[in-house]
Coordinates of C-alpha atoms and ligand atoms in Angstrom, one line a residue:
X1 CA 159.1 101.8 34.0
X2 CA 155.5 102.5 33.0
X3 CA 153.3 100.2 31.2
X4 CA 154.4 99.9 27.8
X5 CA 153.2 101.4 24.3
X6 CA 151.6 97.9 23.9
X7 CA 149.1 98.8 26.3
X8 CA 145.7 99.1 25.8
X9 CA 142.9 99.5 28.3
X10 CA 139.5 98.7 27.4
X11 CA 137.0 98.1 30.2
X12 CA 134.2 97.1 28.3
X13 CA 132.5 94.5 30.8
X14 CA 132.3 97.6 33.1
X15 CA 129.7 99.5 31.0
X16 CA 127.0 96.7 30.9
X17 CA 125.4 98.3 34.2
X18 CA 125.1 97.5 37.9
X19 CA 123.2 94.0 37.9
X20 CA 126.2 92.8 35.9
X21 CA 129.1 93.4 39.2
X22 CA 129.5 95.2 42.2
X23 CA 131.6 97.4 42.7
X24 CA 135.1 96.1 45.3
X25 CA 138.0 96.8 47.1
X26 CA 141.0 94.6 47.3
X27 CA 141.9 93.8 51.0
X28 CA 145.2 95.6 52.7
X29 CA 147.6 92.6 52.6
X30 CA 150.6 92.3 55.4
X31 CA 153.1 91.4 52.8
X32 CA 153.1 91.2 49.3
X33 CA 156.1 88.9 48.0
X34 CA 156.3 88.8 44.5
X35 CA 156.4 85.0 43.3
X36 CA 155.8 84.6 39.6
X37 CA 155.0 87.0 37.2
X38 CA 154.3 85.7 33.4
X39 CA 156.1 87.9 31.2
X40 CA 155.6 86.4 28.3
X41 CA 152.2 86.7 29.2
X42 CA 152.4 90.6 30.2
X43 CA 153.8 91.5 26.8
X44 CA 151.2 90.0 25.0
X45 CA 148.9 92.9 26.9
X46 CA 152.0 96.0 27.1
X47 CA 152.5 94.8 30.8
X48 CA 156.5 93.3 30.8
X49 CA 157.9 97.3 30.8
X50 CA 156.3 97.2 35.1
X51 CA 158.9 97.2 37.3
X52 CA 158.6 94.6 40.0
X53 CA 157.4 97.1 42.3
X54 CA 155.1 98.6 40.3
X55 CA 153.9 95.2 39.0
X56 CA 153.1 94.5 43.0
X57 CA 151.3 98.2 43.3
X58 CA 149.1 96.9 40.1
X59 CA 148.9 93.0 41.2
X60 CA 149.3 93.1 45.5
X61 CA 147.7 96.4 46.2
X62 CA 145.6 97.2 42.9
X63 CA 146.5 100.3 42.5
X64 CA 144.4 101.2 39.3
X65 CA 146.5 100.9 36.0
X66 CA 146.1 103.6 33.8
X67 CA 142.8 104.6 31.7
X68 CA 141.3 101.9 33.5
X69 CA 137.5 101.6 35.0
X70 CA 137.2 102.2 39.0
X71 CA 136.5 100.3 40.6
X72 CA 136.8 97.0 40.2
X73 CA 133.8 94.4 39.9
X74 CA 132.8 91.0 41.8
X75 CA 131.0 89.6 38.7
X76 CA 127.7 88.1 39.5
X77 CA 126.9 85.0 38.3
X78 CA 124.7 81.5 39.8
X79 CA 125.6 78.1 38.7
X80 CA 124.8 74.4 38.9
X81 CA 127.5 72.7 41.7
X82 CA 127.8 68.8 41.1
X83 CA 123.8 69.6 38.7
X84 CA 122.1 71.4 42.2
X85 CA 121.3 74.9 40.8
X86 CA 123.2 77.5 43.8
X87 CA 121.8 81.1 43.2
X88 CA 124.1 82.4 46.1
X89 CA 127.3 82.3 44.2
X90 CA 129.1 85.1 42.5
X91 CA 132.7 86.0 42.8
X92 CA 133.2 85.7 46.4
X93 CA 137.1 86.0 46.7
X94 CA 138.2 87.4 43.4
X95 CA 137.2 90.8 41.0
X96 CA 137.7 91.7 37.8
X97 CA 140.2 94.4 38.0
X98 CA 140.7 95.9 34.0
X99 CA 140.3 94.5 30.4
X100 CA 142.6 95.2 27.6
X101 CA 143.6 94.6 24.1
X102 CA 146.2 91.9 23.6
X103 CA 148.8 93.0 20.7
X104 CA 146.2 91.0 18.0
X105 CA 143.8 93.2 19.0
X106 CA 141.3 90.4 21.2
X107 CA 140.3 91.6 24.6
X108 CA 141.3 89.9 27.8
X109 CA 140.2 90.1 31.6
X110 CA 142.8 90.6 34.2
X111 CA 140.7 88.5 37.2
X112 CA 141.7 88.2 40.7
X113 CA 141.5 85.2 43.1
X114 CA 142.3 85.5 46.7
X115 CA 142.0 89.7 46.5
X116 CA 139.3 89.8 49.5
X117 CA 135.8 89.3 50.6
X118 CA 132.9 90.8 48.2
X119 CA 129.1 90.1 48.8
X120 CA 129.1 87.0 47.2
X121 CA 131.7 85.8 49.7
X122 CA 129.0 83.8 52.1
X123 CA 131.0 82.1 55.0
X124 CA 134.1 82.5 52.8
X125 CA 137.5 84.6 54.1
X126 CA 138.0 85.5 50.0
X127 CA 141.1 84.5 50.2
X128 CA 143.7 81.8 48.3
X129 CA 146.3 79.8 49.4
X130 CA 149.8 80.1 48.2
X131 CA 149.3 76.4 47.6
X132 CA 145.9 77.0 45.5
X133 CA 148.3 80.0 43.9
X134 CA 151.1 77.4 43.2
X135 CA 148.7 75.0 41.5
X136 CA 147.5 77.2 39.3
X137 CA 150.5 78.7 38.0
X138 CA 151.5 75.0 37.3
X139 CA 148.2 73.7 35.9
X140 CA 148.0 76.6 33.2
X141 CA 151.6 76.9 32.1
X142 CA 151.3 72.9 31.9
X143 CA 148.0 72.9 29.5
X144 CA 149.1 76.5 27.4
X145 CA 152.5 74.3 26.9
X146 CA 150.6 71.3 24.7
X147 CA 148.3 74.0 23.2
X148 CA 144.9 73.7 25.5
X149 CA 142.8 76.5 25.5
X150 CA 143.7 78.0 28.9
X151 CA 143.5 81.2 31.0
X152 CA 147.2 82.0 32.1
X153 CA 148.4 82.8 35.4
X154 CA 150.1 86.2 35.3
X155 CA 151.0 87.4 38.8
X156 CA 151.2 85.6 42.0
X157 CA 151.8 87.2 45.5
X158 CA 152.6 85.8 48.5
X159 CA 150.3 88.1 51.1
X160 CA 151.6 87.0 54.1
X161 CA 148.1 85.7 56.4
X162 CA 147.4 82.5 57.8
X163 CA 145.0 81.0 56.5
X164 CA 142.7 78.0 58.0
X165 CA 141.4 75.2 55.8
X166 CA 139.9 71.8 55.9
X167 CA 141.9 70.6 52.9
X168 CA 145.4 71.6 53.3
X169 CA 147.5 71.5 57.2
X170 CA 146.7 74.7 58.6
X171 CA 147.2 77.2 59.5
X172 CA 148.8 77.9 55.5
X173 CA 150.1 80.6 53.9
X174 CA 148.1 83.0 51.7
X175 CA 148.5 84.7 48.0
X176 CA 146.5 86.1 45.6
X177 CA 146.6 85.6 42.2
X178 CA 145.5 87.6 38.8
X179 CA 145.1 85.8 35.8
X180 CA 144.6 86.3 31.9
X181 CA 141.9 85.2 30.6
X182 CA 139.4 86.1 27.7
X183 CA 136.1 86.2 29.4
X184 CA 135.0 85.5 32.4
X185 CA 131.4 85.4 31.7
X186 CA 130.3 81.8 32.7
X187 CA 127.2 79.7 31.7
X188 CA 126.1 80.4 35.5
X189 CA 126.3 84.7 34.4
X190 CA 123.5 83.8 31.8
X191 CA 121.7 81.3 34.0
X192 CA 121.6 84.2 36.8
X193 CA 119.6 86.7 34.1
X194 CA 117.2 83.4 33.2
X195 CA 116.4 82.6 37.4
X196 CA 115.8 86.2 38.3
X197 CA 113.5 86.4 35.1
X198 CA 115.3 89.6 33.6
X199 CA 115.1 88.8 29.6
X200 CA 116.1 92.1 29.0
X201 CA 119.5 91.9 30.7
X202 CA 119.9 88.0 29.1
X203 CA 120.0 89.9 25.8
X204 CA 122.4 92.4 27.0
X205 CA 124.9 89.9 28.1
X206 CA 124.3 87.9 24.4
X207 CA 124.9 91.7 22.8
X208 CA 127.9 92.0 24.7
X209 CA 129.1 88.9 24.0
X210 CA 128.8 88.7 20.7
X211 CA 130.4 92.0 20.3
X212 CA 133.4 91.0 21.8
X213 CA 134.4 88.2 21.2
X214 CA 132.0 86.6 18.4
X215 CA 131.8 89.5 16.2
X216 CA 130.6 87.7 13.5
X217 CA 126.8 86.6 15.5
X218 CA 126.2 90.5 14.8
X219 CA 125.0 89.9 11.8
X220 CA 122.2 87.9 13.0
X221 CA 119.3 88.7 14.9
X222 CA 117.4 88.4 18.4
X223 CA 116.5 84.7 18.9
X224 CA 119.0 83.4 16.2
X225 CA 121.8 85.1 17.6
X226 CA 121.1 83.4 20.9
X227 CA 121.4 80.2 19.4
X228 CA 124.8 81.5 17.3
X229 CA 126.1 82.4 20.0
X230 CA 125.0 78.4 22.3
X231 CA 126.7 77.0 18.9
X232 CA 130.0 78.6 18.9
X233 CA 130.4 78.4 22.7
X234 CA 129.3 74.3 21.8
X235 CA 132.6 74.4 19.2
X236 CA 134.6 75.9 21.8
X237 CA 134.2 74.0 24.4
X238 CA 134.3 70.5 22.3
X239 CA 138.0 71.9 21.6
X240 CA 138.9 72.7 24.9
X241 CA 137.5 69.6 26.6
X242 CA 139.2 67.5 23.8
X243 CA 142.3 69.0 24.9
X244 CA 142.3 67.7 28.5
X245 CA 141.8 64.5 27.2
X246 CA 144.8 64.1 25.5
X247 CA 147.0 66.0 28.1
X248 CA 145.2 63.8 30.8
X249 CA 144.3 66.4 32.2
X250 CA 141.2 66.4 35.4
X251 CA 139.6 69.9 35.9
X252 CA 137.9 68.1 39.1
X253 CA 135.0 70.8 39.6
X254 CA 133.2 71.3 36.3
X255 CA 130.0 73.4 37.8
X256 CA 128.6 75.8 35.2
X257 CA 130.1 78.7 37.0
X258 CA 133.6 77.0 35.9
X259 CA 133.0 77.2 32.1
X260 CA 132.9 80.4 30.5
X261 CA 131.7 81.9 26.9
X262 CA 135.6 81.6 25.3
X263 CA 136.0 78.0 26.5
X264 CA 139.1 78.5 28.3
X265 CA 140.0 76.3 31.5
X266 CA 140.1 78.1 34.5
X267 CA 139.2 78.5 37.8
X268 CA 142.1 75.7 38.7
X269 CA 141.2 74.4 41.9
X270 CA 141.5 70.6 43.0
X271 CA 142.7 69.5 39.3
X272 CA 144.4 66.5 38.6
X273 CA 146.5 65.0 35.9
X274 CA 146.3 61.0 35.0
X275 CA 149.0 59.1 36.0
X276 CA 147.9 56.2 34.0
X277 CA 144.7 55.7 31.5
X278 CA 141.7 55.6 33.2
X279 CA 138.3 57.0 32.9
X280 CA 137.2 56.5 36.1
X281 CA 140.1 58.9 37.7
X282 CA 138.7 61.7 39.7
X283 CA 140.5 64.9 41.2
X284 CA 138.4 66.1 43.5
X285 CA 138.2 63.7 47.3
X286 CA 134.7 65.6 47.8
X287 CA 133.3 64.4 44.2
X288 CA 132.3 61.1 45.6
X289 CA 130.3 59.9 42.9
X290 CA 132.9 60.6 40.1
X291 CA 130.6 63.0 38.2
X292 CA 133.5 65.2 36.9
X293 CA 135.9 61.8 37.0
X294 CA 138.2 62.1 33.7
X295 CA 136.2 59.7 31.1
X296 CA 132.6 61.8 32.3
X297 CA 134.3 65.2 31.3
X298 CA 133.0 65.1 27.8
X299 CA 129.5 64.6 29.3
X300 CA 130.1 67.1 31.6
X301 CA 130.4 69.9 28.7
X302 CA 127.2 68.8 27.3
X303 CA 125.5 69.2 30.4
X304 CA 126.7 72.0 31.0
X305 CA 125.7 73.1 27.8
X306 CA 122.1 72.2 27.5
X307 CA 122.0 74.2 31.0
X308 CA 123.2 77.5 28.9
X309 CA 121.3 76.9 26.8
X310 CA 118.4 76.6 28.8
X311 CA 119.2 79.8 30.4
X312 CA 118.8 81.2 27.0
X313 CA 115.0 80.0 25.9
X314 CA 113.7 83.4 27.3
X315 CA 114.9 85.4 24.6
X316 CA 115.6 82.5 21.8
X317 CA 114.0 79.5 20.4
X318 CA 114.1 76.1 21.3
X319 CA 114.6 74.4 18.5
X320 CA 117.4 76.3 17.6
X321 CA 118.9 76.4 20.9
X322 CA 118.7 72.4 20.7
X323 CA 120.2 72.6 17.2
X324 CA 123.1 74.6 18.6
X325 CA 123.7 72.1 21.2
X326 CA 123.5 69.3 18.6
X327 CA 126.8 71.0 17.5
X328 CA 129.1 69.5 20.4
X329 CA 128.9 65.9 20.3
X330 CA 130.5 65.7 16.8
X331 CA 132.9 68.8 17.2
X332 CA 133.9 67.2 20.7
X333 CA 134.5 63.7 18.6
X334 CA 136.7 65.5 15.9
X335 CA 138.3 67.6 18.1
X336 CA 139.6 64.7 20.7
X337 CA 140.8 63.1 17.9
X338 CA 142.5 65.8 16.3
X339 CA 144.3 66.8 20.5
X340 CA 145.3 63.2 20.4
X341 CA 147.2 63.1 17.2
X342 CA 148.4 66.4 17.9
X343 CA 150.1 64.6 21.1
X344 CA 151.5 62.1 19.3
X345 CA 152.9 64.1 16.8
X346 CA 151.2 62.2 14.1
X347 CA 149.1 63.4 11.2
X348 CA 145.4 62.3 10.7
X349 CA 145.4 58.7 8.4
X350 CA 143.9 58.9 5.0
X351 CA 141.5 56.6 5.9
X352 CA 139.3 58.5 8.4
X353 CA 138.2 55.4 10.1
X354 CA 141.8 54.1 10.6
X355 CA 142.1 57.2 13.2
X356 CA 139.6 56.1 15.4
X357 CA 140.4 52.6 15.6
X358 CA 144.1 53.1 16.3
X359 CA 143.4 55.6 19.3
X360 CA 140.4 53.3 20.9
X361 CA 143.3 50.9 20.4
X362 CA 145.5 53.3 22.0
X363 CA 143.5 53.7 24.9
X364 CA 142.5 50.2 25.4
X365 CA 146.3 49.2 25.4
X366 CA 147.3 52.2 27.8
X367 CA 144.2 51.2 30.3
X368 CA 145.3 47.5 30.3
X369 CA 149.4 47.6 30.7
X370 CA 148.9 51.3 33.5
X371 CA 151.9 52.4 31.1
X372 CA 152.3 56.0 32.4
X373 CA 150.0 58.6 30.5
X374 CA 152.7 61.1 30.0
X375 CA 155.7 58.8 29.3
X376 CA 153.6 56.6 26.7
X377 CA 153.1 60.2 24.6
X378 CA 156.7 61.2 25.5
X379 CA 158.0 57.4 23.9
X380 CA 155.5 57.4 20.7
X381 CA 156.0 60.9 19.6
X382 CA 155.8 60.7 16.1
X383 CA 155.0 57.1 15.5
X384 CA 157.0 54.5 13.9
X385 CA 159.8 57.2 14.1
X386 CA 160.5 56.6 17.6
X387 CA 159.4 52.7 17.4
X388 CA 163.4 52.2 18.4
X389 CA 163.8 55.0 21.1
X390 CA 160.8 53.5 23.1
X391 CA 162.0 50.4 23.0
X392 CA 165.2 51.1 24.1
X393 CA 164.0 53.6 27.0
X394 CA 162.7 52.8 30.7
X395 CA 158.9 51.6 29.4
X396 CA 160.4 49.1 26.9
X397 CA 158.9 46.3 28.7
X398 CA 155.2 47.9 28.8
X399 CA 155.6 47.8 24.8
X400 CA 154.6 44.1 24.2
X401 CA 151.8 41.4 24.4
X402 CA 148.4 40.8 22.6
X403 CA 147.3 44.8 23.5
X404 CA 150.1 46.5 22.6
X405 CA 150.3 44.8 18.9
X406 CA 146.8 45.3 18.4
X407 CA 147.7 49.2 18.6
X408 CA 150.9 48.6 17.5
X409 CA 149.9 47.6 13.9
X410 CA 148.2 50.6 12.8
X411 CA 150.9 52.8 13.2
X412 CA 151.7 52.3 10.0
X413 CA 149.0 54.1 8.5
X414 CA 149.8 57.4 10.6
X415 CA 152.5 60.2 8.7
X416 CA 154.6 62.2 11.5
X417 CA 153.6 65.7 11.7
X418 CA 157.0 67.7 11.6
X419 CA 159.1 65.0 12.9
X420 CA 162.1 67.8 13.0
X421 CA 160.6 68.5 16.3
X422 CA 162.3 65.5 17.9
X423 CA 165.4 66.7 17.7
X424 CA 164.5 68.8 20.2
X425 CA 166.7 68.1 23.5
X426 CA 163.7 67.7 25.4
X427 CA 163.1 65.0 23.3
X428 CA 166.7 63.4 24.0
X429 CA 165.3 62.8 27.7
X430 CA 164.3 59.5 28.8
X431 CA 161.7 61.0 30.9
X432 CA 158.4 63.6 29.9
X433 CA 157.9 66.4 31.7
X434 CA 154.5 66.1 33.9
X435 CA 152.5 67.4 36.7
X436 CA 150.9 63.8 38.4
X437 CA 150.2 64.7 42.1
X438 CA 153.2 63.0 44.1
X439 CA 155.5 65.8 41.6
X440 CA 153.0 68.5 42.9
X441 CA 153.1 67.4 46.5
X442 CA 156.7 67.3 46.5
X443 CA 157.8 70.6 45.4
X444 CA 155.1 72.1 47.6
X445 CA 156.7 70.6 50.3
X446 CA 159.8 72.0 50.0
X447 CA 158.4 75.6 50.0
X448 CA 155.9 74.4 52.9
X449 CA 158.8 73.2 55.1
X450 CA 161.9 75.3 54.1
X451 CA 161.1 78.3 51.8
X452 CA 162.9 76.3 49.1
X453 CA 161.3 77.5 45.4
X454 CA 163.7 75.7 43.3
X455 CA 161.3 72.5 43.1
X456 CA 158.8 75.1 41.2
X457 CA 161.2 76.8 39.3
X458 CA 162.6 73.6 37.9
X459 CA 158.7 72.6 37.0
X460 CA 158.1 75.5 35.3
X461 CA 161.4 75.5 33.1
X462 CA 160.8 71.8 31.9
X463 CA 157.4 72.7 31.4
X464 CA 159.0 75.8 29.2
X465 CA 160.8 73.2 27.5
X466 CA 158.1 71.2 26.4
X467 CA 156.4 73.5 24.8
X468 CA 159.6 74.8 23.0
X469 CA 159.8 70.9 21.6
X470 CA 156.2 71.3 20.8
X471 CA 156.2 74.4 18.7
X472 CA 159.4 74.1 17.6
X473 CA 159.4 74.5 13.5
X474 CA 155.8 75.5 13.4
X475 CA 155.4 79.4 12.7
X476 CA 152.7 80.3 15.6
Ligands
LIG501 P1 134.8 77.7 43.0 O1 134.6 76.3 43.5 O2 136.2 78.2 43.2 O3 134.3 78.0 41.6 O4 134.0 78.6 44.0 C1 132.6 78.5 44.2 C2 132.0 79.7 44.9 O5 132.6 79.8 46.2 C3 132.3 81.0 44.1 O6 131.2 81.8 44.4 C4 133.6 81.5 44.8 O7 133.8 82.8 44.7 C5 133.3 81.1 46.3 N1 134.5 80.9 47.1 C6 135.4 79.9 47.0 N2 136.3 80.0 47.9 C7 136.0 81.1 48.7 C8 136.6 81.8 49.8 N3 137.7 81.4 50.4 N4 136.0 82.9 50.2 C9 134.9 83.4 49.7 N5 134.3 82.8 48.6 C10 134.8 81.7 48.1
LIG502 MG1 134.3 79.1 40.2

């Protein structure tokens, strides 16, 4: 079947001129084995009606879907990598192939990743690894399951090349991935206007942007619109940041070509999630230094920020792009607070200082004992509520000693949020559901050495589950 009467194209990106993308052609695959589609995912855009063939002409080949722009675009953009300013980048192995309407009416990118080699491919083959592909789809059902703000993986093909790289035994297998994703307009897209001195097209890209996805900046004008627009991509990224922090997670490569105008995580890549608390835990091996380590994320946004920003003083003002900047620390502050709660399934205390202390007590305790990050949320969801389920389950004997009470005795203060939710079967296991790099390695390794998917399959049902237990009794 056809696409469905969900569907609605709207290429809008395509329209903002030839600077913007150039125009590319999806390479001529030797297989195309269809892995994972998302179709909870493809109904929200009037894709599920596809049949798998036709969701492999659309997502292997890229056949055109209907009423949508020709051709596709390799999205030009620069970008600071690890704070050196690289204006060779650009979308080197991946396009954006169509834009529609999801059923609430918001627009959202269909981007590939592994489709091919564009001009902004440098050395680069343009291709992904199945691995890479496999990762992702894990990573974003994993964050979209506790409620991050996250692109979603909708379609992954296995493409049937060998591919050489220096991370992964080789030769490896290739795929290519299209993903879901508001924008993909990155800080690095406006930095690329700002380098190459083109005002006229930075104002373009803030028009556009505001448009689409921040209607309400139209009501200002020129220079304050810049800054509206630097202040509500602040608020959005303090609340997806804040959201890795409580699911632990390690994006690993935080350039500003990785962050976009939406705040959504994407552009998975060496990502990590904490086995145990510790701000010092870095995902990537080539981040030596431990600039994007999981305690320097936070900073990381800012910087990131101020370099958007930045990129933006052509056409605004500087005091009130450095007001609008001013907006993340506090948002990010509030925000984390409000992830972490939301992970432990506890309210926010009446006294607004009490939340603070518990969860730097939180922390402190968690860093001290290595209790496991996921298994310490999975026990104390909900608070005192589950005081007796911890300590009856396999991390009783983490829960004791000078740390632990000094974390322990504020629970009192803290009111379960819909504590209904526990009943939840996942909740009836012993063990969380999580995604720390020995699980990764493992699964992949049995579709590395015998074709054997079931590993992933299992991940991504428990994963389903979790986010069941999550939502459960909440109306969204
Ligand atoms: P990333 O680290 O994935 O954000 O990529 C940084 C830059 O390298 C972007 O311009 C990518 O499009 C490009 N790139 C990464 N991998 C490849 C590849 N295999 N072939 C071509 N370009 C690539
Ligand atoms: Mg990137």
């Amino acid at each position: 079947m056809p696409v469905s009467s969900a569907y609605q194209p709207d290429p809008q990106f395509f329209g903002l001129g030839p600077e913007f993308g150039d125009p590319v052609q999806a390479v001529d695959f030797p297989m195309h084995r269809l892995v994972w589609r998302d179709q909870r995912a493809a109904e929200s855009v009037g894709l599920e009606t596809l049949s798998d063939d036709e969701w492999v002409a659309h997502f292997g080949r890229f056949e055109t879907l209907p009423n949508m722009a020709q051709p596709p675009v390799a999205m030009r953009y620069h970008g600071h990598q690890f704070r050196t300013y690289n204006p060779q980048l650009g979308d080197g192995r991946g396009f954006l192939f169509g834009q529609l309407r999801d059923q609430k009416g918001r627009l959202l990118d269909l981007g590939t990743k592994g489709s091919g080699q564009t001009p902004w491919s440098r050395q680069g083959d343009g291709r992904l690894t199945l691995k890479g592909g496999v990762r992702e789809v894990l990573a974003a059902r994993m964050l979209e399951a506790q409620g991050v703000p996250t692109s979603k993986a909708l379609s992954l093909i296995e493409t049937g090349e060998n591919l050489i790289r220096s991370d992964e035994p080789s030769p490896t297998r290739s795929a290519v991935l299209v993903r879901l994703q508001h924008s993909h307009v990155r800080f690095g897209t406006f930095q690329r206007h700002a380098f190459l001195d083109a005002p006229e097209r930075l104002t373009a890209l803030v028009d556009h942007c505001a448009a689409v996805y921040y209607p309400h900046l139209q009501a200002l004008d020129g220079p304050e619109r810049a800054a509206g627009l630097v202040r509500d991509v602040a608020l959005a990224t303090a609340d997806m940041v804040a959201g890795w922090m409580a699911a632990g997670f390690v994006h690993g490569v935080l350039n500003t070509d990785n962050m976009n105008v939406t705040g959504e995580s994407f552009d998975y890549g060496p990502w990590r999630f904490l086995p145990v608390a510790d701000g010092n835990f870095t995902a990537a091996y080539f981040d030596q230094t431990g600039l994007y380590a999981y305690g320097r994320q936070p900073e990381a946004g800012l910087w990131n920020l101020k370099q958007l920003a930045g990129a933006l003083t052509p056409i605004g003002e500087l005091d009130s792009l450095t007001e609008a900047v001013r907006a993340y620390p506090p948002a990010f502050a509030q925000a984390q607070q409000a992830a972490l709660l939301r992970r432990l399934g506890l309210q926010f205390a009446a006294e607004p200082d009490d939340n603070r202390t518990m969860l730097d007590a939180m922390f402190a305790f968690m860093a001290r004992s290595g209790v496991s990050w996921d298994g310490f949320f999975h026990d104390w969801f909900g608070g005192l509520v589950s005081e007796a389920r911890a300590l009856a389950g396999p991390r009783a004997d983490d829960y004791k000693g000078e740390d632990f009470e000094a974390w322990f005795k504020w629970l009192d203060r803290f009111q379960p949020e819909r504590p209904d939710r526990l009943s939840h079967p996942y909740f009836q296991g012993a063990e969380p559901v999580s995604l720390v790099i020995e699980e990764v390695e493992a699964l992949w390794a049995k579709i590395a050495e015998d074709d054997d998917w079931s590993g992933f399959h299992q991940k991504l049902a428990d994963i389903t589950s979790l986010r069941e237990a999550l939502a459960e009794g909440c109306s969204g």
